[in-house]
Short mmCIF file of N, CA and C and ligand atoms in Angstrom, two decimals:
data_model
loop_
_atom_site.label_atom_id
_atom_site.label_comp_id
_atom_site.label_asym_id
_atom_site.label_seq_id
_atom_site.Cartn_x
_atom_site.Cartn_y
_atom_site.Cartn_z
N GLN P 67 49.90 270.44 130.57
CA GLN P 67 51.18 270.32 130.51
C GLN P 67 51.63 270.01 129.11
N ARG P 68 52.72 270.49 128.59
CA ARG P 68 53.24 270.27 127.17
C ARG P 68 54.55 269.67 127.10
N THR P 69 54.76 268.64 126.26
CA THR P 69 55.97 268.01 126.16
C THR P 69 56.43 268.10 124.63
N PRO P 70 57.66 268.29 124.25
CA PRO P 70 57.96 268.22 122.87
C PRO P 70 57.89 266.69 122.32
N GLY P 71 57.43 266.72 120.93
CA GLY P 71 57.14 265.32 120.36
C GLY P 71 56.99 265.44 119.04
N GLY P 72 57.46 264.37 118.11
CA GLY P 72 57.14 264.22 116.77
C GLY P 72 58.47 264.67 116.03
N SER P 73 58.74 264.14 114.94
CA SER P 73 59.98 264.52 114.09
C SER P 73 60.01 265.95 113.54
N ALA P 74 58.66 266.46 113.29
CA ALA P 74 58.67 267.90 112.78
C ALA P 74 58.71 268.77 113.86
N GLY P 75 58.95 268.35 115.23
CA GLY P 75 59.11 269.30 116.15
C GLY P 75 57.77 269.89 116.84
N LEU P 76 56.70 269.09 116.50
CA LEU P 76 55.41 269.57 116.80
C LEU P 76 55.22 269.21 118.46
N LEU P 77 54.37 269.97 119.14
CA LEU P 77 54.16 269.74 120.55
C LEU P 77 52.99 268.87 120.71
N THR P 78 53.17 267.93 121.48
CA THR P 78 51.98 266.79 121.95
C THR P 78 51.63 267.14 123.33
N LYS P 79 50.39 267.34 123.51
CA LYS P 79 49.75 267.32 124.84
C LYS P 79 49.65 266.14 125.56
N THR P 80 50.21 266.09 126.67
CA THR P 80 50.04 264.92 127.72
C THR P 80 49.40 265.40 128.92
N ARG P 81 48.49 264.50 129.45
CA ARG P 81 47.74 264.84 130.62
C ARG P 81 47.81 263.80 131.64
N THR P 82 48.12 263.92 132.80
CA THR P 82 48.23 262.94 133.80
C THR P 82 46.95 263.06 134.67
N ARG P 83 46.04 261.97 134.74
CA ARG P 83 44.92 262.03 135.53
C ARG P 83 45.21 261.44 136.97
N THR P 84 44.81 262.35 137.82
CA THR P 84 45.04 261.87 139.26
C THR P 84 44.13 260.81 139.49
N GLN P 85 44.63 259.68 140.31
CA GLN P 85 43.84 258.72 140.73
C GLN P 85 43.35 258.97 142.04
N ARG P 86 41.90 258.91 142.17
CA ARG P 86 41.19 259.06 143.42
C ARG P 86 40.51 257.86 143.88
N PRO P 87 40.57 257.36 145.02
CA PRO P 87 39.80 256.24 145.43
C PRO P 87 38.29 256.61 145.40
N PRO P 88 37.39 255.76 145.07
CA PRO P 88 35.94 256.14 145.23
C PRO P 88 35.58 256.32 146.70
N LEU P 89 34.61 257.28 146.87
CA LEU P 89 34.17 257.62 148.16
C LEU P 89 32.65 257.04 148.23
N TYR P 90 32.35 256.93 149.58
CA TYR P 90 30.97 256.42 149.87
C TYR P 90 30.27 257.25 150.84
N LYS P 91 28.96 257.54 150.61
CA LYS P 91 28.22 258.36 151.55
C LYS P 91 27.57 257.32 152.64
N VAL P 92 27.75 257.66 153.79
CA VAL P 92 26.90 256.78 154.64
C VAL P 92 25.69 257.49 155.20
N LEU P 93 24.53 256.82 154.90
CA LEU P 93 23.22 257.49 155.15
C LEU P 93 22.42 256.95 156.23
N LEU P 94 21.94 257.72 156.96
CA LEU P 94 21.03 257.28 158.12
C LEU P 94 19.52 257.51 157.58
N LEU P 95 18.60 256.45 157.89
CA LEU P 95 17.20 256.59 157.47
C LEU P 95 16.22 256.71 158.66
N ASN P 96 15.16 257.50 158.27
CA ASN P 96 14.26 257.77 159.41
C ASN P 96 13.28 256.52 159.61
N ASP P 97 12.75 256.36 160.88
CA ASP P 97 11.76 255.28 161.08
C ASP P 97 10.89 255.90 162.21
N ASP P 98 9.83 255.30 162.58
CA ASP P 98 8.84 255.76 163.59
C ASP P 98 9.19 255.36 164.99
N TYR P 99 10.07 254.49 165.13
CA TYR P 99 10.29 253.86 166.56
C TYR P 99 11.57 254.27 167.28
N THR P 100 12.64 254.35 166.55
CA THR P 100 13.95 254.59 167.20
C THR P 100 14.03 255.92 167.96
N PRO P 101 14.30 255.79 169.32
CA PRO P 101 14.19 257.19 169.96
C PRO P 101 15.29 258.14 169.49
N MET P 102 14.91 259.46 169.66
CA MET P 102 15.69 260.44 169.07
C MET P 102 17.03 260.41 169.90
N ASP P 103 17.00 260.27 171.19
CA ASP P 103 18.15 260.31 171.96
C ASP P 103 19.18 259.09 171.60
N PHE P 104 18.73 257.98 171.09
CA PHE P 104 19.40 256.94 170.80
C PHE P 104 20.20 257.19 169.44
N VAL P 105 19.44 257.91 168.49
CA VAL P 105 20.14 258.20 167.14
C VAL P 105 21.29 259.34 167.45
N VAL P 106 21.00 260.30 168.43
CA VAL P 106 22.06 261.24 168.77
C VAL P 106 23.28 260.50 169.25
N HIS P 107 23.03 259.55 170.20
CA HIS P 107 24.02 258.80 170.81
C HIS P 107 24.96 258.10 169.78
N VAL P 108 24.24 257.50 168.74
CA VAL P 108 24.88 256.67 167.65
C VAL P 108 25.79 257.58 166.96
N LEU P 109 25.38 258.69 166.66
CA LEU P 109 26.04 259.80 165.73
C LEU P 109 27.39 260.20 166.54
N GLU P 110 27.28 260.32 167.96
CA GLU P 110 28.41 260.74 168.63
C GLU P 110 29.55 259.58 168.84
N ARG P 111 28.87 258.34 169.16
CA ARG P 111 29.75 257.20 169.18
C ARG P 111 30.45 256.55 168.22
N PHE P 112 29.79 256.53 167.07
CA PHE P 112 30.39 255.87 165.75
C PHE P 112 31.02 256.89 164.74
N PHE P 113 30.36 258.20 164.93
CA PHE P 113 30.93 258.97 163.87
C PHE P 113 31.79 260.32 164.52
N GLY P 114 31.93 260.27 165.88
CA GLY P 114 32.73 261.18 166.51
C GLY P 114 31.96 262.76 166.17
N ILE P 115 30.79 262.67 166.04
CA ILE P 115 30.09 264.08 165.86
C ILE P 115 29.65 264.59 167.20
N ASP P 116 29.92 265.87 167.46
CA ASP P 116 29.56 266.48 168.67
C ASP P 116 27.98 266.56 168.99
N ARG P 117 27.54 266.73 170.09
CA ARG P 117 26.26 266.65 170.47
C ARG P 117 25.34 267.69 169.65
N HIS P 118 25.85 268.97 169.60
CA HIS P 118 24.90 270.03 168.81
C HIS P 118 24.78 269.46 167.36
N GLN P 119 25.89 269.04 166.59
CA GLN P 119 25.84 268.63 165.31
C GLN P 119 25.01 267.29 165.25
N ALA P 120 25.11 266.40 166.06
CA ALA P 120 24.39 265.18 166.19
C ALA P 120 22.85 265.42 166.22
N VAL P 121 22.49 266.20 167.04
CA VAL P 121 21.05 266.69 167.16
C VAL P 121 20.53 267.21 165.88
N GLU P 122 21.26 268.08 165.29
CA GLU P 122 20.85 268.73 163.93
C GLU P 122 20.72 267.70 162.88
N ILE P 123 21.63 266.78 162.68
CA ILE P 123 21.58 265.62 161.64
C ILE P 123 20.42 264.79 161.93
N MET P 124 20.30 264.43 163.36
CA MET P 124 19.14 263.53 163.70
C MET P 124 17.73 264.15 163.18
N MET P 125 17.70 265.50 163.61
CA MET P 125 16.34 266.24 163.16
C MET P 125 16.26 266.32 161.77
N THR P 126 17.37 266.30 161.01
CA THR P 126 17.29 266.33 159.52
C THR P 126 16.73 265.11 159.05
N VAL P 127 17.26 263.87 159.44
CA VAL P 127 16.69 262.54 159.21
C VAL P 127 15.17 262.53 159.60
N HIS P 128 14.91 262.99 160.68
CA HIS P 128 13.54 262.92 161.20
C HIS P 128 12.41 263.63 160.30
N ARG P 129 12.92 264.82 159.85
CA ARG P 129 12.11 265.68 158.91
C ARG P 129 12.06 265.22 157.57
N LYS P 130 13.18 264.85 157.18
CA LYS P 130 13.32 264.58 155.55
C LYS P 130 13.43 263.27 155.21
N GLY P 131 13.64 262.35 156.16
CA GLY P 131 13.69 260.90 155.73
C GLY P 131 14.97 260.19 155.80
N LEU P 132 16.05 261.04 155.39
CA LEU P 132 17.44 260.59 155.50
C LEU P 132 18.35 261.75 155.49
N ALA P 133 19.64 261.46 155.80
CA ALA P 133 20.66 262.49 155.69
C ALA P 133 22.15 261.74 155.52
N VAL P 134 22.90 262.40 154.92
CA VAL P 134 24.31 261.97 155.03
C VAL P 134 25.04 262.10 156.25
N VAL P 135 25.64 261.08 156.70
CA VAL P 135 26.28 261.27 158.07
C VAL P 135 27.75 261.41 157.82
N GLY P 136 28.32 260.91 156.83
CA GLY P 136 29.67 261.13 156.52
C GLY P 136 30.01 260.57 155.29
N VAL P 137 31.28 260.88 154.73
CA VAL P 137 31.79 260.41 153.37
C VAL P 137 33.19 259.63 153.70
N PHE P 138 33.14 258.37 153.26
CA PHE P 138 34.41 257.51 153.59
C PHE P 138 34.92 256.78 152.47
N SER P 139 35.91 256.13 152.64
CA SER P 139 36.52 255.00 151.74
C SER P 139 35.56 253.96 151.81
N PHE P 140 35.56 252.84 151.00
CA PHE P 140 34.56 251.77 150.94
C PHE P 140 34.59 251.09 152.27
N GLU P 141 35.94 250.58 152.75
CA GLU P 141 36.06 249.85 153.94
C GLU P 141 35.60 250.48 155.23
N ILE P 142 35.91 251.85 155.29
CA ILE P 142 35.53 252.57 156.48
C ILE P 142 33.93 252.85 156.60
N ALA P 143 33.43 253.12 155.39
CA ALA P 143 31.89 253.15 155.35
C ALA P 143 31.28 251.88 155.64
N GLU P 144 31.85 250.72 155.12
CA GLU P 144 31.09 249.44 155.37
C GLU P 144 31.20 249.15 156.98
N THR P 145 32.42 249.46 157.53
CA THR P 145 32.52 249.30 158.89
C THR P 145 31.51 250.02 159.77
N LYS P 146 31.41 251.47 159.45
CA LYS P 146 30.31 252.27 160.07
C LYS P 146 29.03 251.63 159.93
N VAL P 147 28.63 251.34 158.72
CA VAL P 147 27.25 250.70 158.46
C VAL P 147 26.98 249.47 159.38
N THR P 148 28.00 248.62 159.42
CA THR P 148 27.91 247.35 160.22
C THR P 148 27.82 247.60 161.67
N GLN P 149 28.68 248.64 162.14
CA GLN P 149 28.62 248.98 163.47
C GLN P 149 27.34 249.46 164.01
N VAL P 150 26.81 250.44 163.32
CA VAL P 150 25.48 251.04 163.54
C VAL P 150 24.41 250.12 163.55
N MET P 151 24.26 249.16 162.48
CA MET P 151 23.39 248.20 162.36
C MET P 151 23.28 247.24 163.47
N ASP P 152 24.57 246.73 163.82
CA ASP P 152 24.77 245.95 164.90
C ASP P 152 24.06 246.38 166.22
N TYR P 153 24.70 247.68 166.47
CA TYR P 153 24.24 248.34 167.81
C TYR P 153 22.82 248.52 167.88
N ALA P 154 22.12 248.99 166.74
CA ALA P 154 20.70 249.26 166.75
C ALA P 154 19.93 247.89 167.05
N ARG P 155 20.48 246.78 166.42
CA ARG P 155 19.74 245.52 166.62
C ARG P 155 20.03 245.06 168.09
N ARG P 156 21.16 245.14 168.51
CA ARG P 156 21.43 244.78 169.92
C ARG P 156 20.52 245.65 170.87
N ASN P 157 20.22 246.80 170.55
CA ASN P 157 19.28 247.66 171.46
C ASN P 157 17.77 247.45 171.11
N GLN P 158 17.57 246.68 170.05
CA GLN P 158 16.22 246.39 169.53
C GLN P 158 15.47 247.57 169.01
N HIS P 159 16.34 248.33 168.22
CA HIS P 159 15.68 249.56 167.60
C HIS P 159 15.84 249.23 166.02
N PRO P 160 14.91 249.58 165.26
CA PRO P 160 14.80 249.43 163.74
C PRO P 160 15.65 250.34 162.88
N LEU P 161 16.36 251.02 163.53
CA LEU P 161 17.34 252.14 162.86
C LEU P 161 17.93 251.52 161.59
N GLN P 162 17.96 252.22 160.55
CA GLN P 162 18.73 251.71 159.34
C GLN P 162 19.73 252.63 158.75
N CYS P 163 21.02 252.02 158.49
CA CYS P 163 21.93 252.87 158.04
C CYS P 163 22.51 252.24 156.81
N THR P 164 22.76 252.87 155.60
CA THR P 164 23.12 252.18 154.46
C THR P 164 24.44 253.16 153.79
N MET P 165 24.82 252.59 152.75
CA MET P 165 25.94 253.38 152.14
C MET P 165 25.70 253.45 150.53
N GLU P 166 26.31 254.41 149.99
CA GLU P 166 26.00 254.73 148.49
C GLU P 166 27.30 255.44 147.96
N LYS P 167 27.63 254.88 146.81
CA LYS P 167 28.69 255.35 146.18
C LYS P 167 28.48 256.99 145.71
N GLU P 168 29.43 257.74 146.08
CA GLU P 168 29.19 259.17 145.77
C GLU P 168 29.20 259.57 144.23
N1 TYC B 185 11.56 259.51 163.83
C1 TYC B 185 12.07 259.07 165.13
C2 TYC B 185 11.19 259.47 166.23
O1 TYC B 185 10.26 260.24 165.94
C3 TYC B 185 13.47 259.62 165.40
C4 TYC B 185 14.54 259.07 164.41
C5 TYC B 185 15.29 260.15 163.91
C6 TYC B 185 14.63 257.76 164.06
C7 TYC B 185 16.47 259.73 162.97
C8 TYC B 185 15.59 257.42 163.11
O2 TYC B 185 17.47 257.91 161.82
C9 TYC B 185 16.53 258.26 162.64
N2 TYC B 185 11.27 258.91 167.49
#
């Protein structure tokens, strides 16, 4: 975008930077003990992911060690992590969920 400026009639460039809130990836980590069905259930329950996609993501975590489950604002990401960790703990599974700035 160009706007006129300067007494000699020179053009001065101005640029407006769009402000975007930082986003956070929510990651699910693999372990040897949490049942596959439980992980699929967690993905459906807390992330609104359908069964087919949930199985795919769970298997990615199982094979690769971790996967991104979703990308959210800080507050939403933090809430998801807390919900998953509390739910896993209540069910006595060692499932780990963390967040990371994108
Ligand atoms: N590795 C687990 C098993 O074999 C399954 C699993 C998948 C655990 C994803 C955690 O985030 C996870 N039962």
